[in-house]
Coordinates of C-alpha atoms and ligand atoms in Angstrom, one line a residue:
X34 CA 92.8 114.3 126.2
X35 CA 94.1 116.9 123.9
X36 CA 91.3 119.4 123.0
X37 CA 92.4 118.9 119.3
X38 CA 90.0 115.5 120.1
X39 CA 87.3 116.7 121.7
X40 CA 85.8 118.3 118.3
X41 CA 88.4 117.6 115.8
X42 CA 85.9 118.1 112.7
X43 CA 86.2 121.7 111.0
X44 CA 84.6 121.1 107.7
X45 CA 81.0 118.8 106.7
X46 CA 82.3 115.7 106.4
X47 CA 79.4 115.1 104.2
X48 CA 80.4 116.4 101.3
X49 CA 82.1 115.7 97.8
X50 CA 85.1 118.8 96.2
X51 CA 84.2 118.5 92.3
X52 CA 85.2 121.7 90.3
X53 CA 86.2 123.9 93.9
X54 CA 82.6 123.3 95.2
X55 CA 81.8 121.4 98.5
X56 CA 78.6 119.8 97.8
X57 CA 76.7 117.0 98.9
X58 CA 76.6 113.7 96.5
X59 CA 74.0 114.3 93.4
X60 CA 72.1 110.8 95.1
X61 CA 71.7 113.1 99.0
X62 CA 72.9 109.7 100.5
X63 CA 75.7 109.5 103.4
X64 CA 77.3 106.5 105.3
X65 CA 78.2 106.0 108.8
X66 CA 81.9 107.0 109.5
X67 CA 83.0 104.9 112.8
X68 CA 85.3 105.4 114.8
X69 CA 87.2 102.1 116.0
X70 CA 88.8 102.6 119.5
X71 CA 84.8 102.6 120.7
X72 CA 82.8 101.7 117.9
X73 CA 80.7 105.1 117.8
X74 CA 79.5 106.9 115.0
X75 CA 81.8 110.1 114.2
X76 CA 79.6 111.6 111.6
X77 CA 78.0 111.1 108.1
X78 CA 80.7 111.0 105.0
X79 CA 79.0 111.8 101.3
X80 CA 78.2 108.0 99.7
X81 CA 79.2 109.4 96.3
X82 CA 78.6 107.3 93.2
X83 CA 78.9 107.2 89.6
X84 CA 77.1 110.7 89.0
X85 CA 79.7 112.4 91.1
X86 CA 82.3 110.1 89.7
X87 CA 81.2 111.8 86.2
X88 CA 81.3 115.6 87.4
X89 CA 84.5 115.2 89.0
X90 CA 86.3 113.8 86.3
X91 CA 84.7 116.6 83.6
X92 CA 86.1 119.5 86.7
X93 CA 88.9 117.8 86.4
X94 CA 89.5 117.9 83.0
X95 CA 88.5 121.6 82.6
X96 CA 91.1 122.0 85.0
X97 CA 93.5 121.3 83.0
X98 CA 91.8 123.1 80.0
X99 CA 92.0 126.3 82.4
X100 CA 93.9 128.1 85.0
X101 CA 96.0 124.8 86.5
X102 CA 96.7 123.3 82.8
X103 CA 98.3 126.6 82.3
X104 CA 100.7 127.2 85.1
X105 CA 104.5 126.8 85.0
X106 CA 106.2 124.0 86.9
X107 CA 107.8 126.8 88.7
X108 CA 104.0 127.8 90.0
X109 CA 103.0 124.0 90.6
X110 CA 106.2 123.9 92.8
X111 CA 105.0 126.8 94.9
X112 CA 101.4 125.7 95.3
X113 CA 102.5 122.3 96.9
X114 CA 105.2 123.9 99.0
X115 CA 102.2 125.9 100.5
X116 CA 100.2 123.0 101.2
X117 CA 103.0 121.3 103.1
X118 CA 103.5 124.5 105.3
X119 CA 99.8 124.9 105.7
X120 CA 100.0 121.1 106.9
X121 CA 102.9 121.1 109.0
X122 CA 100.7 124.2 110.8
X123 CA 97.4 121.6 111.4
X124 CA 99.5 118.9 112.5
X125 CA 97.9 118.8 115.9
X126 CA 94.2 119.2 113.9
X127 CA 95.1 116.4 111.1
X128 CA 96.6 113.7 113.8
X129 CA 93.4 114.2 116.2
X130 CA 91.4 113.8 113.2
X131 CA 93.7 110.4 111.6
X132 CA 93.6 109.3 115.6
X133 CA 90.1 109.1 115.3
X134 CA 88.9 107.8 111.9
X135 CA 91.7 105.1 111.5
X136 CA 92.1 104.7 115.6
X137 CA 95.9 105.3 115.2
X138 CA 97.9 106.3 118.7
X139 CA 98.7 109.8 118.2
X140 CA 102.2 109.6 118.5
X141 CA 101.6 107.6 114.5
X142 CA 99.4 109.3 113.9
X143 CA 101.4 113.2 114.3
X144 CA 104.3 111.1 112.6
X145 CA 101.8 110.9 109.2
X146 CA 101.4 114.4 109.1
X147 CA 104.9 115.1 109.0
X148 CA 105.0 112.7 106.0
X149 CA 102.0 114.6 103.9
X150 CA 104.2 117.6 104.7
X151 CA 107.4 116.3 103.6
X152 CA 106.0 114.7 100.5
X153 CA 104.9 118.2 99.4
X154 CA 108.4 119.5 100.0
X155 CA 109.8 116.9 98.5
X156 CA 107.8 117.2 94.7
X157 CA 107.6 120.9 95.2
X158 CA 111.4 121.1 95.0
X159 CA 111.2 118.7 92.2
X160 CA 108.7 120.3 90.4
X161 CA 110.4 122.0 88.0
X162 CA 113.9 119.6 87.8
X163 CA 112.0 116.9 85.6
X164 CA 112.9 117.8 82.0
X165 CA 113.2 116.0 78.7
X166 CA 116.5 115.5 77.0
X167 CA 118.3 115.9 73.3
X168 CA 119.0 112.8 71.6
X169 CA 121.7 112.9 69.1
X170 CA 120.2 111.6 65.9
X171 CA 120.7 111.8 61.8
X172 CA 122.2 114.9 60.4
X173 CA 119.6 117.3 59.7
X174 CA 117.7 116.8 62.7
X175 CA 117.0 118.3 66.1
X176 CA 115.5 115.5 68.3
X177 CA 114.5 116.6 72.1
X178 CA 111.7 114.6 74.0
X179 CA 108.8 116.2 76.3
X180 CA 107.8 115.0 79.6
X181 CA 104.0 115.8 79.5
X182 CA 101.4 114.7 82.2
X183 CA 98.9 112.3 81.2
X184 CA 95.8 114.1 82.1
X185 CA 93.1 113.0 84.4
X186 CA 94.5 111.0 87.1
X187 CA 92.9 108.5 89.5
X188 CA 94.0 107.5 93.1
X189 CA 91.9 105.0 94.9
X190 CA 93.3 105.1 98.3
X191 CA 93.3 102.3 101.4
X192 CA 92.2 103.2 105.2
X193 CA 95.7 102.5 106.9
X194 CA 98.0 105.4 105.9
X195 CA 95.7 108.0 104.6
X196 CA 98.1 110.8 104.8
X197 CA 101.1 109.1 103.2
X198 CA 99.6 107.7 100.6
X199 CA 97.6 111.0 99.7
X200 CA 100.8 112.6 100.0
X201 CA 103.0 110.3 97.5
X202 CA 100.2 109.7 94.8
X203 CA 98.3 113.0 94.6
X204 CA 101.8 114.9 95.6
X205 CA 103.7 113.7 92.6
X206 CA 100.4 113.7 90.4
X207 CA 99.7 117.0 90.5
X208 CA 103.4 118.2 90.5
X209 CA 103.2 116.8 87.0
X210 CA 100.3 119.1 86.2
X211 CA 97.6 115.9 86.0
X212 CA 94.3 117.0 87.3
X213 CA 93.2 114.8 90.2
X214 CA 90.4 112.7 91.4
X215 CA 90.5 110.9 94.6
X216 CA 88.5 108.5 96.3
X217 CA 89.7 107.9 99.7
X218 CA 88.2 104.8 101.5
X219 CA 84.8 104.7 103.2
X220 CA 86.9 103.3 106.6
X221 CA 88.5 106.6 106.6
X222 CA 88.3 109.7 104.9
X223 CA 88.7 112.6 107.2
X224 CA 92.1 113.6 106.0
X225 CA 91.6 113.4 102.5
X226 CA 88.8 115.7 103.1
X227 CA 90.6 118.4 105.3
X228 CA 94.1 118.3 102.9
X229 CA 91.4 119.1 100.2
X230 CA 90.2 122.2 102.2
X231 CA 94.3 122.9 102.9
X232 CA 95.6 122.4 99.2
X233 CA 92.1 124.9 98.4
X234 CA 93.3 127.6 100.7
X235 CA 97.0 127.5 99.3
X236 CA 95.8 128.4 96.2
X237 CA 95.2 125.2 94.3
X238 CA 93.0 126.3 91.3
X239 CA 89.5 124.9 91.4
X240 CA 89.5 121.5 89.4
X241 CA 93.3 120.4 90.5
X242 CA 91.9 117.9 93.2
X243 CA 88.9 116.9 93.4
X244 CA 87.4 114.2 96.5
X245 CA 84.5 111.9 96.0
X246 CA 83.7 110.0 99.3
X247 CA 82.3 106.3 98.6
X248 CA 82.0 102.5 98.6
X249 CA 84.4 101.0 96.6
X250 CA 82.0 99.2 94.6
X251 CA 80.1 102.5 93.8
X252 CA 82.3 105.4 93.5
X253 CA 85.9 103.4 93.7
X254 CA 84.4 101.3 90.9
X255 CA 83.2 104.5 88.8
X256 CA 86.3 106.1 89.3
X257 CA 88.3 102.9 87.6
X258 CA 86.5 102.3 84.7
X259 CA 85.2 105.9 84.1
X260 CA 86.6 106.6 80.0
X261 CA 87.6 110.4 80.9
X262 CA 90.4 109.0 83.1
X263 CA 94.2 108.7 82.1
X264 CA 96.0 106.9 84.7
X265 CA 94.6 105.3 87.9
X266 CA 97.0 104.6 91.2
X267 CA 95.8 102.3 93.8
X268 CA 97.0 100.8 97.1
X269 CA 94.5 97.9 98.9
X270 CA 94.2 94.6 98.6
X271 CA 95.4 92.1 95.6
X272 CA 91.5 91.3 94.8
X273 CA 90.6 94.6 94.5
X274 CA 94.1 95.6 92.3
X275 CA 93.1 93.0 89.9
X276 CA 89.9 94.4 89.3
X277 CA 91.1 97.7 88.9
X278 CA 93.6 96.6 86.5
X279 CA 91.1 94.9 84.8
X280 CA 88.5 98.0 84.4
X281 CA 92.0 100.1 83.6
X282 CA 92.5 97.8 81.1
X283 CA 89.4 98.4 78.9
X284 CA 90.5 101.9 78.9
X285 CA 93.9 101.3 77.9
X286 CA 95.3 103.4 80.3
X287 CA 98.5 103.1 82.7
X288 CA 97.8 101.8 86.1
X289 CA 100.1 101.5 89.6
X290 CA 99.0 99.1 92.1
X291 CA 100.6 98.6 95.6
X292 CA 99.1 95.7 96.8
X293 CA 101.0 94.8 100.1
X294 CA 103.1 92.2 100.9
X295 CA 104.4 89.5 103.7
X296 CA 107.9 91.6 104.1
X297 CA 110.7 89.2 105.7
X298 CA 113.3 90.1 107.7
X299 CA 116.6 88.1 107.8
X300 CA 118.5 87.8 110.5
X301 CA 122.3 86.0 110.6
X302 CA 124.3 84.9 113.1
X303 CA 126.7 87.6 112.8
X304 CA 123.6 90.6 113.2
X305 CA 124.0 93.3 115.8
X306 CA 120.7 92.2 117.7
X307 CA 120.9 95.4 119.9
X308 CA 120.0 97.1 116.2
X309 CA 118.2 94.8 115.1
X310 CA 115.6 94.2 117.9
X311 CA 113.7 97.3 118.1
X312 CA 113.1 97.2 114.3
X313 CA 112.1 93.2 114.2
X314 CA 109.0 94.5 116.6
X315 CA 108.4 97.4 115.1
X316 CA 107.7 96.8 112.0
X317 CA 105.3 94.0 112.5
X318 CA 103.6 96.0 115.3
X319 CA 103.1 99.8 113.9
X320 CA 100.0 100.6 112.9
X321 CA 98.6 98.0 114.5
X322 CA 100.1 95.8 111.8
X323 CA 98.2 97.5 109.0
X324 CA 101.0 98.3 107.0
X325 CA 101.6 97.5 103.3
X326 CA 105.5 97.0 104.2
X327 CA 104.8 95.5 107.0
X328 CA 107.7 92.5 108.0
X329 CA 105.1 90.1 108.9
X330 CA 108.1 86.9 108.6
X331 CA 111.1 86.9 110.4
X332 CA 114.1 84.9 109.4
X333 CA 116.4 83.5 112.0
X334 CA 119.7 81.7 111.6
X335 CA 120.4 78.9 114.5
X336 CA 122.8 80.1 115.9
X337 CA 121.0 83.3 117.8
X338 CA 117.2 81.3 117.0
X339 CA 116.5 81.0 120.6
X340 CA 118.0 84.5 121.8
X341 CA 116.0 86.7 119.0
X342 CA 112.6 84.5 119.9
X343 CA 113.2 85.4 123.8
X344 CA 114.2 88.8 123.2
X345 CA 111.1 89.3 120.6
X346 CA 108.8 87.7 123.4
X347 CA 110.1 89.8 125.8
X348 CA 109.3 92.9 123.8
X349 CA 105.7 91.8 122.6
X350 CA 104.9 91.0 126.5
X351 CA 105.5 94.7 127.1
X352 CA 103.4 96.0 124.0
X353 CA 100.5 97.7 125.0
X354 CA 96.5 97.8 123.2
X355 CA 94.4 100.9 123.8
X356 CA 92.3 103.8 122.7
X357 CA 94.3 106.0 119.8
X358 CA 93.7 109.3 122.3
X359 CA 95.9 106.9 124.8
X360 CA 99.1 107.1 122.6
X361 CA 99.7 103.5 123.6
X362 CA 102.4 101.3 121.0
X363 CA 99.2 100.0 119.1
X364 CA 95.3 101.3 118.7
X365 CA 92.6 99.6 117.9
X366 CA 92.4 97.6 114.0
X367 CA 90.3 99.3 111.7
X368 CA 87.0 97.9 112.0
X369 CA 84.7 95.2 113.6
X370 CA 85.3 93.0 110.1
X371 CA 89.3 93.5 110.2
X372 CA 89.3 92.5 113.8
X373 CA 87.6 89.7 112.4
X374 CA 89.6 88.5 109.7
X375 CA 92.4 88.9 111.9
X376 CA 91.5 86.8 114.7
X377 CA 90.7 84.3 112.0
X378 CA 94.3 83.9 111.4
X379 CA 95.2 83.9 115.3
X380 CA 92.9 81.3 115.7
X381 CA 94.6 79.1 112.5
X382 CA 97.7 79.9 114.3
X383 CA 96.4 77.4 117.0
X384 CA 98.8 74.4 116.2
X385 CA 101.6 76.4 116.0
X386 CA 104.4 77.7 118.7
X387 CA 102.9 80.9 120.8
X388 CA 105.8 83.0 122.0
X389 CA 104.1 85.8 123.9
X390 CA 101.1 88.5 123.3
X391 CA 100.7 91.8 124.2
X392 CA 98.0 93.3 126.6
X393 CA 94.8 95.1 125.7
X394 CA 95.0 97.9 128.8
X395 CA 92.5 98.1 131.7
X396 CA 89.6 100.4 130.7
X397 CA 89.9 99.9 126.8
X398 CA 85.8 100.1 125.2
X399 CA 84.8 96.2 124.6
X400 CA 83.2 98.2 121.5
X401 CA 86.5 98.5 119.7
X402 CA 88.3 96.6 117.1
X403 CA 91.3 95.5 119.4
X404 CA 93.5 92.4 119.0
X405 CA 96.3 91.3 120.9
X406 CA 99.9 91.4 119.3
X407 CA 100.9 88.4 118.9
X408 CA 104.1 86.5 118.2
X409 CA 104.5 82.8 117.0
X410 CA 107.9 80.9 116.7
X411 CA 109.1 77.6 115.0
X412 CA 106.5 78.5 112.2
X413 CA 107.0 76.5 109.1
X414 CA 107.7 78.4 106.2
X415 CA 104.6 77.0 104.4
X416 CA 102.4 77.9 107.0
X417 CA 99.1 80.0 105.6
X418 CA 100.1 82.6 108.4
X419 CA 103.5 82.7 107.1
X420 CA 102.2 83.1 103.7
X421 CA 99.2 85.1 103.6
X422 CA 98.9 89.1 104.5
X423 CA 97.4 89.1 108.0
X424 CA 97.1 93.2 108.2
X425 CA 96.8 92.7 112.1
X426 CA 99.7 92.6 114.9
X427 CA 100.9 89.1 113.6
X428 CA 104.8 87.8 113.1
X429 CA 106.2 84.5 112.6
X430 CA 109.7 83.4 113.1
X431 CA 110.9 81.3 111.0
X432 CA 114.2 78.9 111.4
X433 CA 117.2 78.4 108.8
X434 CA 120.4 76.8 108.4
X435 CA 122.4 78.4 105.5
X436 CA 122.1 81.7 103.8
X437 CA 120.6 79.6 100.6
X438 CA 118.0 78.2 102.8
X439 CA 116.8 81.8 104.0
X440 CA 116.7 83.2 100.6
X441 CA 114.4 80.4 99.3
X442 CA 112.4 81.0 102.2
X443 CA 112.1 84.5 102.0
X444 CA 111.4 84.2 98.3
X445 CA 108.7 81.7 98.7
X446 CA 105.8 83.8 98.8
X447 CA 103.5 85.4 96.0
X448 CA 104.4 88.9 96.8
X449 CA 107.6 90.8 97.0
X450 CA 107.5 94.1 98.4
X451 CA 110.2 94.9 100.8
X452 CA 112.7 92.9 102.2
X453 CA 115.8 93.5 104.8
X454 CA 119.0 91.3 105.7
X455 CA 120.5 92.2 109.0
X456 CA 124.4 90.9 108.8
X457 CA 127.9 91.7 109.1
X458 CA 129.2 91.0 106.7
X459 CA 129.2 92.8 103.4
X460 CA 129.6 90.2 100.4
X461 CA 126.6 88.3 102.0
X462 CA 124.7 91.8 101.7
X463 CA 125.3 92.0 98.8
X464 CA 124.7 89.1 97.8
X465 CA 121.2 89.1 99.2
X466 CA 120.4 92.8 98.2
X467 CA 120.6 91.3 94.4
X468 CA 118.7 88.2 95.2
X469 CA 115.9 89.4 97.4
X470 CA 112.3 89.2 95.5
X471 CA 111.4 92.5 96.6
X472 CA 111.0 96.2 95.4
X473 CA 113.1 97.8 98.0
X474 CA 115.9 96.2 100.1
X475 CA 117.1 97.3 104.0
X476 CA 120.6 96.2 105.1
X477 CA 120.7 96.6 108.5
X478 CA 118.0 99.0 109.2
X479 CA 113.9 98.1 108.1
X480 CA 111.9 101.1 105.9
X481 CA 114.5 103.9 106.2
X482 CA 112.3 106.3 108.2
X483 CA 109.7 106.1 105.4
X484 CA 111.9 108.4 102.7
X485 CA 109.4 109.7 100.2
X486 CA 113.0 110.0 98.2
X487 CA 112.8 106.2 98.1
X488 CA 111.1 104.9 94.9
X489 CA 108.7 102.1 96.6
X490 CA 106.9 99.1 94.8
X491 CA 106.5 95.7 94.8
X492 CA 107.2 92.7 92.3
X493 CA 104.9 89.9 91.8
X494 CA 101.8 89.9 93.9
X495 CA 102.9 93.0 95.6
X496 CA 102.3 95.1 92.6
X497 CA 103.9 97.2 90.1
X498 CA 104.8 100.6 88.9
X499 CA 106.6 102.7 91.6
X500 CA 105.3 105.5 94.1
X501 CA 107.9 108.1 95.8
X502 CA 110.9 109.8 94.8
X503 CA 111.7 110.8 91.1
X504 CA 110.5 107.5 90.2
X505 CA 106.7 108.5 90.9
X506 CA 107.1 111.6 88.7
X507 CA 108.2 110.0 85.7
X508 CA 105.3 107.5 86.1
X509 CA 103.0 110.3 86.8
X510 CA 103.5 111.4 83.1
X511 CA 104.4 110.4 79.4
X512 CA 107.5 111.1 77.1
X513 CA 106.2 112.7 74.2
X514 CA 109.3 112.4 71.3
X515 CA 109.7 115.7 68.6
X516 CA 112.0 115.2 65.6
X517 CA 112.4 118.0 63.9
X518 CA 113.9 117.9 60.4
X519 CA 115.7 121.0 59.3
X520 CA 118.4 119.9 56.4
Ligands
NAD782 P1 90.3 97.2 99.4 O1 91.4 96.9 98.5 O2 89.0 96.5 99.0 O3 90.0 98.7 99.6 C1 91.0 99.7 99.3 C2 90.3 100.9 98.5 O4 89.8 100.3 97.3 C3 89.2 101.6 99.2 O5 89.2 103.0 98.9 C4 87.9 100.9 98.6 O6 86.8 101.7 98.7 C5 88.4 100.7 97.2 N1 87.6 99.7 96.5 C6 87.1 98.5 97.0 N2 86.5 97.8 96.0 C7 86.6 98.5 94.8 C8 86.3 98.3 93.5 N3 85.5 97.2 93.1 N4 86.6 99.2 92.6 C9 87.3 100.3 92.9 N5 87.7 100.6 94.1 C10 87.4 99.7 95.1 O7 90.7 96.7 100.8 P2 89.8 96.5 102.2 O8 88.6 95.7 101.8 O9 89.7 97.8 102.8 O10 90.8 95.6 103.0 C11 90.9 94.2 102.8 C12 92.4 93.7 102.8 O11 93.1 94.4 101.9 C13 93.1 94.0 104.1 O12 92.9 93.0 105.1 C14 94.5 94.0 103.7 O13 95.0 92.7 103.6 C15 94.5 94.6 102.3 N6 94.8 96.0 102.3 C16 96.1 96.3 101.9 C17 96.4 97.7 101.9 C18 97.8 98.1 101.5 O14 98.3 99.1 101.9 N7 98.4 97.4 100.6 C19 95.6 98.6 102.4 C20 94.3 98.3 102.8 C21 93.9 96.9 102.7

């Protein structure tokens, strides 16, 4: 075991940041943080609620009254390129502490870190290449538009990706200039805790960021429907988005939600299943299936059905379930109630086709939250497990004919978030790239290595608004419009 593991904590976990001030909730209460590869208690996290909420917000907003409402983009730019060093130089720290709170194999879990990094390289660079424009007008005037940020900014944040979601939403907030409050989840919060201490010692002014540790229904609920708020971001679950929209609502304020998805894959006679394979696994598998983009449904034309099911099965019967420190291809699930829910859906699966399941290795602590990967095959497309979001190691293949009967298919759930077509030939890509109910599109590959310069979002159920790249910056802020009349 690497000794980053052995004591990976080097801050109180019990604590709130409001205003550049560690300090323990204003209600003294803490919860128990768990780890899920033995189902042990880590250490106490703050329970922050509605008081904190309140403080954080006002720091926040003096924040932008102050020092950090005052700096150039220029400055911003430099401030988050000095996080994303200062990251890059914990990597080892951040993925023993992500290993242990969210159970992810190492290997993932180092692979988040580089993300957080490269999302503050990315939006430091940008920082100051987002402008306004001119607009030619009537004679007499000079018409030029400001991008302005909107304020106070929210960002509710999931347990699955802690890192990269931090990374994208806070990143391209505060490159704006928004001050920020986050509430990470109560599954997992180390990260969001330590980047807070990083972005501090790079020289964030007090007030930029500040971290309130909570339930959802206490703090995550504050945080929504607090009035001092100007935006909210969120990525969970479609019950909890809608409630968030709803509190965001009464406000009248701008809200993103990424709500996850059940991602297909498409797969035609003519694919190159040599590419394809690895990919088809993978991104059912990573993270332990807990994956927003997850490709939950895979699409198979006839004519290579029965030599992608075999090849899949073959895969899956290699895939192997252990402790995060283990590195193995999948950790443990999140928690005893996710392990739950998803052997709920196994267990539904029971009528259907089972092609082949991983292995839970020797030795792995009956305390954890494991499930076996598992692969079903001749699953029909109206199936609840190939239309609901499973968030565990779960695919179904799915037979079709024509490339009109995999597009109905593929379409026929509520969400759209991501979507790939693995083919030869070009027209039908196309074809299928303009056609696919889905925010982003793969041809021949599945999530392009992440790409925080890839503006990512979903359609229907999946969401809306969109998080990375550009994209993220302009919806991190508001146009204001100046008209100047001057004869
Ligand atoms: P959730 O949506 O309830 O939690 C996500 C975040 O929202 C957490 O920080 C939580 O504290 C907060 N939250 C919860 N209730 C809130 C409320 N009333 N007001 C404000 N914030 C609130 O998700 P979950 O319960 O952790 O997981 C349930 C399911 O959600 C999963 O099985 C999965 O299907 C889905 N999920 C999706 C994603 C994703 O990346 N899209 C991430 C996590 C979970």
């Amino acid at each position: 075991m690497p000794d980053t593991l052995r004591n990976p904590l080097w801050f109180d976990p019990a604590t709130c940041l409001i205003g550049g001030e560690w300090t323990a909730p204003a209600s003294g209460a803490t919860l128990d943080l768990v780890n899920p590869s033995d189902g042990s208690v880590i250490c106490q996290i703050a329970r922050g609620g509605a008081e904190d909420i309140d403080a954080a917000v006002k720091a926040a907003q003096a924040a932008r009254e102050g020092e950090w409402g005052a700096m150039t983009a220029l400055e911003r730019g430099r401030i988050l390129s000095k996080i994303g060093q200062k990251v890059l130089e914990k990597t080892e720290e951040l993925a023993a502490l992500e290993a242990m709170d969210v159970g992810k194999p190492l290997t993932q879990a180092r692979a988040d870190v580089i993300a957080l990094a490269r999302y503050c390289e990315f939006y430091s660079g940008a920082a100051d290449k987002i402008h306004g424009e001119t607009i030619p007008f009537m004679d007499g005037y000079t018409v030029y538009t400001l991008r302005e940020p909107h304020g106070v900014t929210g960002h509710i944040v999931p347990w699955n990706y802690p890192m990269q979601i931090i990374g994208r939403s806070v990143g391209a907030a505060l490159t704006m200039g928004n001050a920020c409050v986050l509430k990470p989840a109560e599954e997992a919060c180390l990260t969001a805790l330590a980047f807070a201490h990083i972005a501090l010692e790079a020289g964030l002014p007090a007030g930029a960021l500040n971290v309130v540790p909570g339930l959802g229904a206490e703090a995550g609920a504050a945080l929504s429907s607090h009035p001092g708020i100007h935006h909210i971001s969120f990525t969970g679950s479609v019950a909890t988005g809608a409630l968030i929209q709803g509190a965001a609502a009464k406000n009248v304020i701008p809200v993103t939600l990424e709500l996850g998805g059940k991602s297909p894959q498409l797969v035609f006679d003519d694919a190159d299943l040599d590419a394809a394979l690895p990919f088809l696994v993978n991104a059912g598998v990573q993270n332990a299936g807990q994956t927003c983009s997850a490709s939950s449904r895979i699409l198979v034309q006839r004519g290579v059905y029965d030599e992608v099911v075999k090849r899949m099965a073959e895969a899956y019967s290699k895939l192997t379930v252990g402790p995060a420190a283990e590195d193995l291809r999948l950790g443990p699930l999140i928690s005893a109630r996710q392990k739950e829910l998803v052997s709920g859906f196994i267990e539904k699966g029971s009528d259907l086709t089972l092609a082949a399941e991983g292995v839970i290795v020797d030795g792995t602590p009956t305390t954890g939250a494991y499930v076996k990967p598992t692969l079903f095959a001749d699953v029909p497309a109206d199936h609840e497990l190939a239309q609901k979001e499973i968030f565990g190691p779960v695919q179904v293949i799915i037979p079709f004919d024509t490339e009109a009967e995999a597009l109905a298919i593929a379409n026929g759930t509520e969400f759209g978030l991501v979507a790939s077509v693995w083919s030869r030939d070009g027209a039908r890509q196309m074809r299928l790239a303009k056609k696919l109910h889905a925010g982003q599109v793969f041809l021949n590959n599945y999530g392009a290595a992440g790409g925080a310069e890839l503006p990512f979002g979903g359609v229907g159920k999946s969401g809306h608004g969109r998080e990375k790249g550009f994209e993220a910056l302009y919806g991190f802020s508001q146009l204001k419009t100046v008209a100047a009349f001057h004869g």
